């Protein structure tokens, strides 16, 4: 398969491209490439990317992360700015990309734990991830030609604990190998409309990190 990975130079993107590259042709895209350049905050840039790379079998987005915010001074304008990349950018990858993916191709988006777990300073992130989950469920029944869509919703990644654990004290990380395996399964599998939650939702009596 030809697989377009957006955010290829990031913490998740690098090992993801390496794993997918063992079996597939990977097009690594991001603000600085290396194979293709895109700014997902711009619909025009997204369309130019698809036109440049040609038909692909899958598009995975692991780019952009929501900024922290302070609820007591949070404004509509700040929320909208926060949503431009991770929310509207990923949605545009699908709305524009549905015309460029091959039949039975797939989209895999990235949301996050704050859709289900309230945490200080991430109201924007919660709104973004919750909205992405709803979009995936709707898009799964609207996409034509057998196109599929899923989302991966991780907690903090083990490889990032040293840098970010102070912002999310007590949050249990997910191992990178498991996270990468989930993205790969979304591409190589056959499911659609699935939100892969790599954490235990608040209030759940389950143990470990259920996929669901």
PDB file of N, CA and C in Angstrom, residues 101-193:
ATOM      1  N   UNK A 101      -8.300   9.325  -2.046  1.00  0.00           N
ATOM      2  CA  UNK A 101      -7.967   7.961  -1.612  1.00  0.00           C
ATOM      3  C   UNK A 101      -8.498   6.935  -2.600  1.00  0.00           C
ATOM      4  N   UNK A 102      -7.760   5.848  -2.729  1.00  0.00           N
ATOM      5  CA  UNK A 102      -8.201   4.754  -3.575  1.00  0.00           C
ATOM      6  C   UNK A 102      -9.413   4.064  -2.948  1.00  0.00           C
ATOM      7  N   UNK A 103     -10.165   3.317  -3.752  1.00  0.00           N
ATOM      8  CA  UNK A 103     -11.290   2.552  -3.228  1.00  0.00           C
ATOM      9  C   UNK A 103     -10.840   1.689  -2.051  1.00  0.00           C
ATOM     10  N   UNK A 104     -11.678   1.628  -1.012  1.00  0.00           N
ATOM     11  CA  UNK A 104     -11.435   0.837   0.204  1.00  0.00           C
ATOM     12  C   UNK A 104     -10.218   1.349   0.983  1.00  0.00           C
ATOM     13  N   UNK A 105      -9.843   2.590   0.726  1.00  0.00           N
ATOM     14  CA  UNK A 105      -8.757   3.199   1.493  1.00  0.00           C
ATOM     15  C   UNK A 105      -9.217   3.576   2.893  1.00  0.00           C
ATOM     16  N   UNK A 106      -8.289   4.085   3.701  1.00  0.00           N
ATOM     17  CA  UNK A 106      -8.642   4.376   5.090  1.00  0.00           C
ATOM     18  C   UNK A 106      -8.006   5.672   5.584  1.00  0.00           C
ATOM     19  N   UNK A 107      -8.724   6.318   6.494  1.00  0.00           N
ATOM     20  CA  UNK A 107      -8.215   7.454   7.255  1.00  0.00           C
ATOM     21  C   UNK A 107      -8.056   7.020   8.706  1.00  0.00           C
ATOM     22  N   UNK A 108      -6.966   7.441   9.330  1.00  0.00           N
ATOM     23  CA  UNK A 108      -6.789   7.219  10.765  1.00  0.00           C
ATOM     24  C   UNK A 108      -6.407   8.548  11.402  1.00  0.00           C
ATOM     25  N   UNK A 109      -7.262   9.035  12.282  1.00  0.00           N
ATOM     26  CA  UNK A 109      -7.047  10.317  12.948  1.00  0.00           C
ATOM     27  C   UNK A 109      -6.556  10.090  14.375  1.00  0.00           C
ATOM     28  N   UNK A 110      -6.101  11.157  15.000  1.00  0.00           N
ATOM     29  CA  UNK A 110      -5.601  11.068  16.374  1.00  0.00           C
ATOM     30  C   UNK A 110      -6.369  12.035  17.264  1.00  0.00           C
ATOM     31  N   UNK A 111      -6.961  11.498  18.324  1.00  0.00           N
ATOM     32  CA  UNK A 111      -7.659  12.330  19.303  1.00  0.00           C
ATOM     33  C   UNK A 111      -6.884  12.249  20.612  1.00  0.00           C
ATOM     34  N   UNK A 112      -7.545  11.937  21.723  1.00  0.00           N
ATOM     35  CA  UNK A 112      -6.803  11.838  22.969  1.00  0.00           C
ATOM     36  C   UNK A 112      -7.681  11.617  24.179  1.00  0.00           C
ATOM     37  N   UNK A 113      -7.043  11.305  25.274  1.00  0.00           N
ATOM     38  CA  UNK A 113      -7.706  10.914  26.515  1.00  0.00           C
ATOM     39  C   UNK A 113      -8.658  11.969  27.061  1.00  0.00           C
ATOM     40  N   UNK A 114      -8.418  13.254  26.736  1.00  0.00           N
ATOM     41  CA  UNK A 114      -9.221  14.304  27.352  1.00  0.00           C
ATOM     42  C   UNK A 114     -10.652  14.342  26.828  1.00  0.00           C
ATOM     43  N   UNK A 115     -10.962  13.555  25.804  1.00  0.00           N
ATOM     44  CA  UNK A 115     -12.354  13.399  25.389  1.00  0.00           C
ATOM     45  C   UNK A 115     -13.161  12.717  26.485  1.00  0.00           C
ATOM     46  N   UNK A 116     -12.489  11.898  27.301  1.00  0.00           N
ATOM     47  CA  UNK A 116     -13.173  11.103  28.321  1.00  0.00           C
ATOM     48  C   UNK A 116     -12.727  11.406  29.744  1.00  0.00           C
ATOM     49  N   UNK A 117     -11.547  11.998  29.888  1.00  0.00           N
ATOM     50  CA  UNK A 117     -10.967  12.243  31.210  1.00  0.00           C
ATOM     51  C   UNK A 117     -10.742  13.737  31.402  1.00  0.00           C
ATOM     52  N   UNK A 118     -11.511  14.334  32.322  1.00  0.00           N
ATOM     53  CA  UNK A 118     -11.345  15.768  32.587  1.00  0.00           C
ATOM     54  C   UNK A 118     -10.000  16.027  33.261  1.00  0.00           C
ATOM     55  N   UNK A 119      -9.352  17.117  32.832  1.00  0.00           N
ATOM     56  CA  UNK A 119      -8.043  17.455  33.376  1.00  0.00           C
ATOM     57  C   UNK A 119      -7.881  18.968  33.327  1.00  0.00           C
ATOM     58  N   UNK A 120      -7.247  19.570  34.326  1.00  0.00           N
ATOM     59  CA  UNK A 120      -7.078  21.023  34.313  1.00  0.00           C
ATOM     60  C   UNK A 120      -6.221  21.488  33.129  1.00  0.00           C
ATOM     61  N   UNK A 121      -6.622  22.593  32.544  1.00  0.00           N
ATOM     62  CA  UNK A 121      -5.807  23.219  31.514  1.00  0.00           C
ATOM     63  C   UNK A 121      -5.957  22.672  30.116  1.00  0.00           C
ATOM     64  N   UNK A 122      -6.933  21.793  29.892  1.00  0.00           N
ATOM     65  CA  UNK A 122      -7.059  21.195  28.555  1.00  0.00           C
ATOM     66  C   UNK A 122      -8.506  21.215  28.070  1.00  0.00           C
ATOM     67  N   UNK A 123      -9.225  22.279  28.375  1.00  0.00           N
ATOM     68  CA  UNK A 123     -10.596  22.379  27.876  1.00  0.00           C
ATOM     69  C   UNK A 123     -10.631  22.306  26.356  1.00  0.00           C
ATOM     70  N   UNK A 124      -9.721  23.027  25.713  1.00  0.00           N
ATOM     71  CA  UNK A 124      -9.668  22.971  24.253  1.00  0.00           C
ATOM     72  C   UNK A 124      -9.385  21.571  23.754  1.00  0.00           C
ATOM     73  N   UNK A 125      -8.440  20.889  24.389  1.00  0.00           N
ATOM     74  CA  UNK A 125      -8.120  19.526  23.987  1.00  0.00           C
ATOM     75  C   UNK A 125      -9.292  18.583  24.163  1.00  0.00           C
ATOM     76  N   UNK A 126     -10.076  18.795  25.217  1.00  0.00           N
ATOM     77  CA  UNK A 126     -11.246  17.952  25.449  1.00  0.00           C
ATOM     78  C   UNK A 126     -12.294  18.153  24.360  1.00  0.00           C
ATOM     79  N   UNK A 127     -12.542  19.412  24.025  1.00  0.00           N
ATOM     80  CA  UNK A 127     -13.519  19.728  22.982  1.00  0.00           C
ATOM     81  C   UNK A 127     -13.068  19.155  21.641  1.00  0.00           C
ATOM     82  N   UNK A 128     -11.804  19.304  21.338  1.00  0.00           N
ATOM     83  CA  UNK A 128     -11.260  18.800  20.079  1.00  0.00           C
ATOM     84  C   UNK A 128     -11.393  17.284  19.984  1.00  0.00           C
ATOM     85  N   UNK A 129     -10.944  16.575  21.002  1.00  0.00           N
ATOM     86  CA  UNK A 129     -10.963  15.114  20.946  1.00  0.00           C
ATOM     87  C   UNK A 129     -12.387  14.572  20.945  1.00  0.00           C
ATOM     88  N   UNK A 130     -13.263  15.174  21.765  1.00  0.00           N
ATOM     89  CA  UNK A 130     -14.656  14.738  21.756  1.00  0.00           C
ATOM     90  C   UNK A 130     -15.310  14.972  20.410  1.00  0.00           C
ATOM     91  N   UNK A 131     -15.015  16.122  19.800  1.00  0.00           N
ATOM     92  CA  UNK A 131     -15.561  16.409  18.480  1.00  0.00           C
ATOM     93  C   UNK A 131     -15.043  15.469  17.411  1.00  0.00           C
ATOM     94  N   UNK A 132     -13.762  15.115  17.499  1.00  0.00           N
ATOM     95  CA  UNK A 132     -13.196  14.164  16.532  1.00  0.00           C
ATOM     96  C   UNK A 132     -13.872  12.807  16.637  1.00  0.00           C
ATOM     97  N   UNK A 133     -14.174  12.370  17.865  1.00  0.00           N
ATOM     98  CA  UNK A 133     -14.855  11.091  18.027  1.00  0.00           C
ATOM     99  C   UNK A 133     -16.215  11.115  17.332  1.00  0.00           C
ATOM    100  N   UNK A 134     -16.956  12.191  17.522  1.00  0.00           N
ATOM    101  CA  UNK A 134     -18.266  12.306  16.877  1.00  0.00           C
ATOM    102  C   UNK A 134     -18.125  12.353  15.359  1.00  0.00           C
ATOM    103  N   UNK A 135     -17.112  13.063  14.873  1.00  0.00           N
ATOM    104  CA  UNK A 135     -16.901  13.148  13.428  1.00  0.00           C
ATOM    105  C   UNK A 135     -16.597  11.774  12.838  1.00  0.00           C
ATOM    106  N   UNK A 136     -15.748  11.004  13.497  1.00  0.00           N
ATOM    107  CA  UNK A 136     -15.400   9.669  13.003  1.00  0.00           C
ATOM    108  C   UNK A 136     -16.642   8.779  12.905  1.00  0.00           C
ATOM    109  N   UNK A 137     -17.484   8.819  13.918  1.00  0.00           N
ATOM    110  CA  UNK A 137     -18.693   7.997  13.901  1.00  0.00           C
ATOM    111  C   UNK A 137     -19.607   8.391  12.743  1.00  0.00           C
ATOM    112  N   UNK A 138     -19.739   9.679  12.501  1.00  0.00           N
ATOM    113  CA  UNK A 138     -20.587  10.141  11.400  1.00  0.00           C
ATOM    114  C   UNK A 138     -19.968   9.839  10.039  1.00  0.00           C
ATOM    115  N   UNK A 139     -18.670  10.129   9.902  1.00  0.00           N
ATOM    116  CA  UNK A 139     -18.001   9.916   8.615  1.00  0.00           C
ATOM    117  C   UNK A 139     -18.013   8.442   8.215  1.00  0.00           C
ATOM    118  N   UNK A 140     -17.955   7.556   9.199  1.00  0.00           N
ATOM    119  CA  UNK A 140     -17.907   6.121   8.902  1.00  0.00           C
ATOM    120  C   UNK A 140     -19.133   5.646   8.135  1.00  0.00           C
ATOM    121  N   UNK A 141     -20.285   6.294   8.351  1.00  0.00           N
ATOM    122  CA  UNK A 141     -21.497   5.871   7.634  1.00  0.00           C
ATOM    123  C   UNK A 141     -21.756   6.732   6.394  1.00  0.00           C
ATOM    124  N   UNK A 142     -20.941   7.769   6.203  1.00  0.00           N
ATOM    125  CA  UNK A 142     -21.139   8.658   5.062  1.00  0.00           C
ATOM    126  C   UNK A 142     -20.146   8.414   3.926  1.00  0.00           C
ATOM    127  N   UNK A 143     -18.954   7.938   4.245  1.00  0.00           N
ATOM    128  CA  UNK A 143     -17.931   7.746   3.216  1.00  0.00           C
ATOM    129  C   UNK A 143     -18.361   6.698   2.198  1.00  0.00           C
ATOM    130  N   UNK A 144     -18.024   6.937   0.951  1.00  0.00           N
ATOM    131  CA  UNK A 144     -18.393   6.048  -0.152  1.00  0.00           C
ATOM    132  C   UNK A 144     -17.190   5.210  -0.592  1.00  0.00           C
ATOM    133  N   UNK A 145     -17.433   4.341  -1.563  1.00  0.00           N
ATOM    134  CA  UNK A 145     -16.406   3.511  -2.213  1.00  0.00           C
ATOM    135  C   UNK A 145     -15.669   2.609  -1.225  1.00  0.00           C
ATOM    136  N   UNK A 146     -16.308   2.270  -0.131  1.00  0.00           N
ATOM    137  CA  UNK A 146     -15.671   1.385   0.829  1.00  0.00           C
ATOM    138  C   UNK A 146     -14.594   2.050   1.663  1.00  0.00           C
ATOM    139  N   UNK A 147     -14.517   3.393   1.649  1.00  0.00           N
ATOM    140  CA  UNK A 147     -13.525   4.089   2.448  1.00  0.00           C
ATOM    141  C   UNK A 147     -13.825   3.909   3.937  1.00  0.00           C
ATOM    142  N   UNK A 148     -12.777   3.795   4.735  1.00  0.00           N
ATOM    143  CA  UNK A 148     -12.914   3.565   6.172  1.00  0.00           C
ATOM    144  C   UNK A 148     -12.298   4.727   6.948  1.00  0.00           C
ATOM    145  N   UNK A 149     -12.743   4.869   8.203  1.00  0.00           N
ATOM    146  CA  UNK A 149     -12.161   5.882   9.075  1.00  0.00           C
ATOM    147  C   UNK A 149     -12.196   5.397  10.517  1.00  0.00           C
ATOM    148  N   UNK A 150     -11.107   5.628  11.227  1.00  0.00           N
ATOM    149  CA  UNK A 150     -10.997   5.283  12.643  1.00  0.00           C
ATOM    150  C   UNK A 150     -10.189   6.362  13.350  1.00  0.00           C
ATOM    151  N   UNK A 151     -10.233   6.339  14.672  1.00  0.00           N
ATOM    152  CA  UNK A 151      -9.425   7.268  15.458  1.00  0.00           C
ATOM    153  C   UNK A 151      -8.660   6.507  16.521  1.00  0.00           C
ATOM    154  N   UNK A 152      -7.454   6.958  16.784  1.00  0.00           N
ATOM    155  CA  UNK A 152      -6.650   6.445  17.894  1.00  0.00           C
ATOM    156  C   UNK A 152      -6.640   7.525  18.966  1.00  0.00           C
ATOM    157  N   UNK A 153      -7.030   7.153  20.181  1.00  0.00           N
ATOM    158  CA  UNK A 153      -7.149   8.108  21.280  1.00  0.00           C
ATOM    159  C   UNK A 153      -6.209   7.689  22.405  1.00  0.00           C
ATOM    160  N   UNK A 154      -4.981   8.190  22.395  1.00  0.00           N
ATOM    161  CA  UNK A 154      -4.005   7.749  23.394  1.00  0.00           C
ATOM    162  C   UNK A 154      -3.998   8.609  24.652  1.00  0.00           C
ATOM    163  N   UNK A 155      -3.472   8.039  25.703  1.00  0.00           N
ATOM    164  CA  UNK A 155      -3.075   8.807  26.866  1.00  0.00           C
ATOM    165  C   UNK A 155      -1.656   9.315  26.601  1.00  0.00           C
ATOM    166  N   UNK A 156      -0.964   9.824  27.598  1.00  0.00           N
ATOM    167  CA  UNK A 156       0.413  10.250  27.415  1.00  0.00           C
ATOM    168  C   UNK A 156       1.262   9.060  26.977  1.00  0.00           C
ATOM    169  N   UNK A 157       2.157   9.305  26.039  1.00  0.00           N
ATOM    170  CA  UNK A 157       2.983   8.230  25.492  1.00  0.00           C
ATOM    171  C   UNK A 157       4.210   8.030  26.380  1.00  0.00           C
ATOM    172  N   UNK A 158       4.568   6.783  26.621  1.00  0.00           N
ATOM    173  CA  UNK A 158       5.679   6.482  27.519  1.00  0.00           C
ATOM    174  C   UNK A 158       6.952   7.211  27.108  1.00  0.00           C
ATOM    175  N   UNK A 159       7.185   7.352  25.800  1.00  0.00           N
ATOM    176  CA  UNK A 159       8.392   8.019  25.328  1.00  0.00           C
ATOM    177  C   UNK A 159       8.400   9.513  25.626  1.00  0.00           C
ATOM    178  N   UNK A 160       7.247  10.077  26.006  1.00  0.00           N
ATOM    179  CA  UNK A 160       7.158  11.509  26.283  1.00  0.00           C
ATOM    180  C   UNK A 160       7.022  11.821  27.769  1.00  0.00           C
ATOM    181  N   UNK A 161       7.063  10.802  28.597  1.00  0.00           N
ATOM    182  CA  UNK A 161       6.820  11.004  30.024  1.00  0.00           C
ATOM    183  C   UNK A 161       7.809  11.989  30.633  1.00  0.00           C
ATOM    184  N   UNK A 162       9.075  11.846  30.281  1.00  0.00           N
ATOM    185  CA  UNK A 162      10.101  12.715  30.865  1.00  0.00           C
ATOM    186  C   UNK A 162       9.840  14.185  30.574  1.00  0.00           C
ATOM    187  N   UNK A 163       9.327  14.465  29.387  1.00  0.00           N
ATOM    188  CA  UNK A 163       9.102  15.851  28.977  1.00  0.00           C
ATOM    189  C   UNK A 163       7.779  16.418  29.475  1.00  0.00           C
ATOM    190  N   UNK A 164       6.751  15.552  29.613  1.00  0.00           N
ATOM    191  CA  UNK A 164       5.411  16.085  29.858  1.00  0.00           C
ATOM    192  C   UNK A 164       4.738  15.587  31.131  1.00  0.00           C
ATOM    193  N   UNK A 165       5.340  14.661  31.839  1.00  0.00           N
ATOM    194  CA  UNK A 165       4.685  14.088  33.018  1.00  0.00           C
ATOM    195  C   UNK A 165       4.355  15.148  34.067  1.00  0.00           C
ATOM    196  N   UNK A 166       5.159  16.214  34.155  1.00  0.00           N
ATOM    197  CA  UNK A 166       4.891  17.252  35.149  1.00  0.00           C
ATOM    198  C   UNK A 166       3.598  18.002  34.866  1.00  0.00           C
ATOM    199  N   UNK A 167       3.128  17.956  33.611  1.00  0.00           N
ATOM    200  CA  UNK A 167       1.875  18.616  33.257  1.00  0.00           C
ATOM    201  C   UNK A 167       0.668  17.738  33.562  1.00  0.00           C
ATOM    202  N   UNK A 168       0.902  16.422  33.605  1.00  0.00           N
ATOM    203  CA  UNK A 168      -0.192  15.478  33.817  1.00  0.00           C
ATOM    204  C   UNK A 168       0.190  14.472  34.899  1.00  0.00           C
ATOM    205  N   UNK A 169       0.404  14.959  36.128  1.00  0.00           N
ATOM    206  CA  UNK A 169       0.860  14.071  37.202  1.00  0.00           C
ATOM    207  C   UNK A 169      -0.126  12.945  37.478  1.00  0.00           C
ATOM    208  N   UNK A 170       0.414  11.736  37.589  1.00  0.00           N
ATOM    209  CA  UNK A 170      -0.413  10.581  37.898  1.00  0.00           C
ATOM    210  C   UNK A 170      -1.047   9.908  36.699  1.00  0.00           C
ATOM    211  N   UNK A 171      -0.888  10.475  35.512  1.00  0.00           N
ATOM    212  CA  UNK A 171      -1.488   9.866  34.319  1.00  0.00           C
ATOM    213  C   UNK A 171      -0.664   8.656  33.886  1.00  0.00           C
ATOM    214  N   UNK A 172      -1.321   7.536  33.715  1.00  0.00           N
ATOM    215  CA  UNK A 172      -0.626   6.310  33.325  1.00  0.00           C
ATOM    216  C   UNK A 172      -0.327   6.316  31.836  1.00  0.00           C
ATOM    217  N   UNK A 173       0.911   6.101  31.438  1.00  0.00           N
ATOM    218  CA  UNK A 173       1.276   6.176  30.015  1.00  0.00           C
ATOM    219  C   UNK A 173       0.951   4.895  29.252  1.00  0.00           C
ATOM    220  N   UNK A 174       0.919   5.015  27.944  1.00  0.00           N
ATOM    221  CA  UNK A 174       0.788   3.860  27.071  1.00  0.00           C
ATOM    222  C   UNK A 174       2.134   3.636  26.385  1.00  0.00           C
ATOM    223  N   UNK A 175       2.533   2.390  26.254  1.00  0.00           N
ATOM    224  CA  UNK A 175       3.805   2.066  25.622  1.00  0.00           C
ATOM    225  C   UNK A 175       3.753   2.351  24.127  1.00  0.00           C
ATOM    226  N   UNK A 176       4.876   2.829  23.595  1.00  0.00           N
ATOM    227  CA  UNK A 176       4.931   3.187  22.185  1.00  0.00           C
ATOM    228  C   UNK A 176       4.618   2.006  21.278  1.00  0.00           C
ATOM    229  N   UNK A 177       5.114   0.824  21.597  1.00  0.00           N
ATOM    230  CA  UNK A 177       4.877  -0.342  20.741  1.00  0.00           C
ATOM    231  C   UNK A 177       3.383  -0.620  20.591  1.00  0.00           C
ATOM    232  N   UNK A 178       2.651  -0.485  21.689  1.00  0.00           N
ATOM    233  CA  UNK A 178       1.219  -0.740  21.622  1.00  0.00           C
ATOM    234  C   UNK A 178       0.516   0.327  20.804  1.00  0.00           C
ATOM    235  N   UNK A 179       0.940   1.571  20.983  1.00  0.00           N
ATOM    236  CA  UNK A 179       0.351   2.666  20.235  1.00  0.00           C
ATOM    237  C   UNK A 179       0.580   2.495  18.740  1.00  0.00           C
ATOM    238  N   UNK A 180       1.816   2.200  18.353  1.00  0.00           N
ATOM    239  CA  UNK A 180       2.138   2.014  16.937  1.00  0.00           C
ATOM    240  C   UNK A 180       1.350   0.847  16.363  1.00  0.00           C
ATOM    241  N   UNK A 181       1.245  -0.232  17.128  1.00  0.00           N
ATOM    242  CA  UNK A 181       0.485  -1.390  16.668  1.00  0.00           C
ATOM    243  C   UNK A 181      -0.970  -1.059  16.399  1.00  0.00           C
ATOM    244  N   UNK A 182      -1.529  -0.156  17.181  1.00  0.00           N
ATOM    245  CA  UNK A 182      -2.922   0.238  16.979  1.00  0.00           C
ATOM    246  C   UNK A 182      -3.099   0.992  15.667  1.00  0.00           C
ATOM    247  N   UNK A 183      -2.184   1.925  15.393  1.00  0.00           N
ATOM    248  CA  UNK A 183      -2.253   2.636  14.107  1.00  0.00           C
ATOM    249  C   UNK A 183      -2.112   1.659  12.932  1.00  0.00           C
ATOM    250  N   UNK A 184      -1.182   0.748  13.041  1.00  0.00           N
ATOM    251  CA  UNK A 184      -0.962  -0.216  11.964  1.00  0.00           C
ATOM    252  C   UNK A 184      -2.208  -1.069  11.744  1.00  0.00           C
ATOM    253  N   UNK A 185      -2.832  -1.500  12.822  1.00  0.00           N
ATOM    254  CA  UNK A 185      -4.046  -2.314  12.691  1.00  0.00           C
ATOM    255  C   UNK A 185      -5.177  -1.542  12.028  1.00  0.00           C
ATOM    256  N   UNK A 186      -5.250  -0.239  12.280  1.00  0.00           N
ATOM    257  CA  UNK A 186      -6.283   0.576  11.633  1.00  0.00           C
ATOM    258  C   UNK A 186      -6.112   0.583  10.116  1.00  0.00           C
ATOM    259  N   UNK A 187      -4.867   0.585   9.673  1.00  0.00           N
ATOM    260  CA  UNK A 187      -4.583   0.610   8.234  1.00  0.00           C
ATOM    261  C   UNK A 187      -4.726  -0.773   7.617  1.00  0.00           C
ATOM    262  N   UNK A 188      -4.156  -1.763   8.251  1.00  0.00           N
ATOM    263  CA  UNK A 188      -4.116  -3.103   7.654  1.00  0.00           C
ATOM    264  C   UNK A 188      -5.370  -3.920   7.948  1.00  0.00           C
ATOM    265  N   UNK A 189      -6.204  -3.467   8.859  1.00  0.00           N
ATOM    266  CA  UNK A 189      -7.431  -4.187   9.197  1.00  0.00           C
ATOM    267  C   UNK A 189      -8.589  -3.791   8.302  1.00  0.00           C
ATOM    268  N   UNK A 190      -9.816  -4.088   8.766  1.00  0.00           N
ATOM    269  CA  UNK A 190     -10.996  -3.827   7.940  1.00  0.00           C
ATOM    270  C   UNK A 190     -12.083  -3.044   8.680  1.00  0.00           C
ATOM    271  N   UNK A 191     -11.834  -2.654   9.916  1.00  0.00           N
ATOM    272  CA  UNK A 191     -12.878  -1.998  10.689  1.00  0.00           C
ATOM    273  C   UNK A 191     -13.029  -0.528  10.306  1.00  0.00           C
ATOM    274  N   UNK A 192     -14.168   0.045  10.670  1.00  0.00           N
ATOM    275  CA  UNK A 192     -14.416   1.460  10.448  1.00  0.00           C
ATOM    276  C   UNK A 192     -15.310   1.993  11.554  1.00  0.00           C
ATOM    277  N   UNK A 193     -15.207   3.295  11.799  1.00  0.00           N
ATOM    278  CA  UNK A 193     -16.018   3.910  12.833  1.00  0.00           C
ATOM    279  C   UNK A 193     -15.603   3.534  14.238  1.00  0.00           C
TER     280      UNK A 193
END
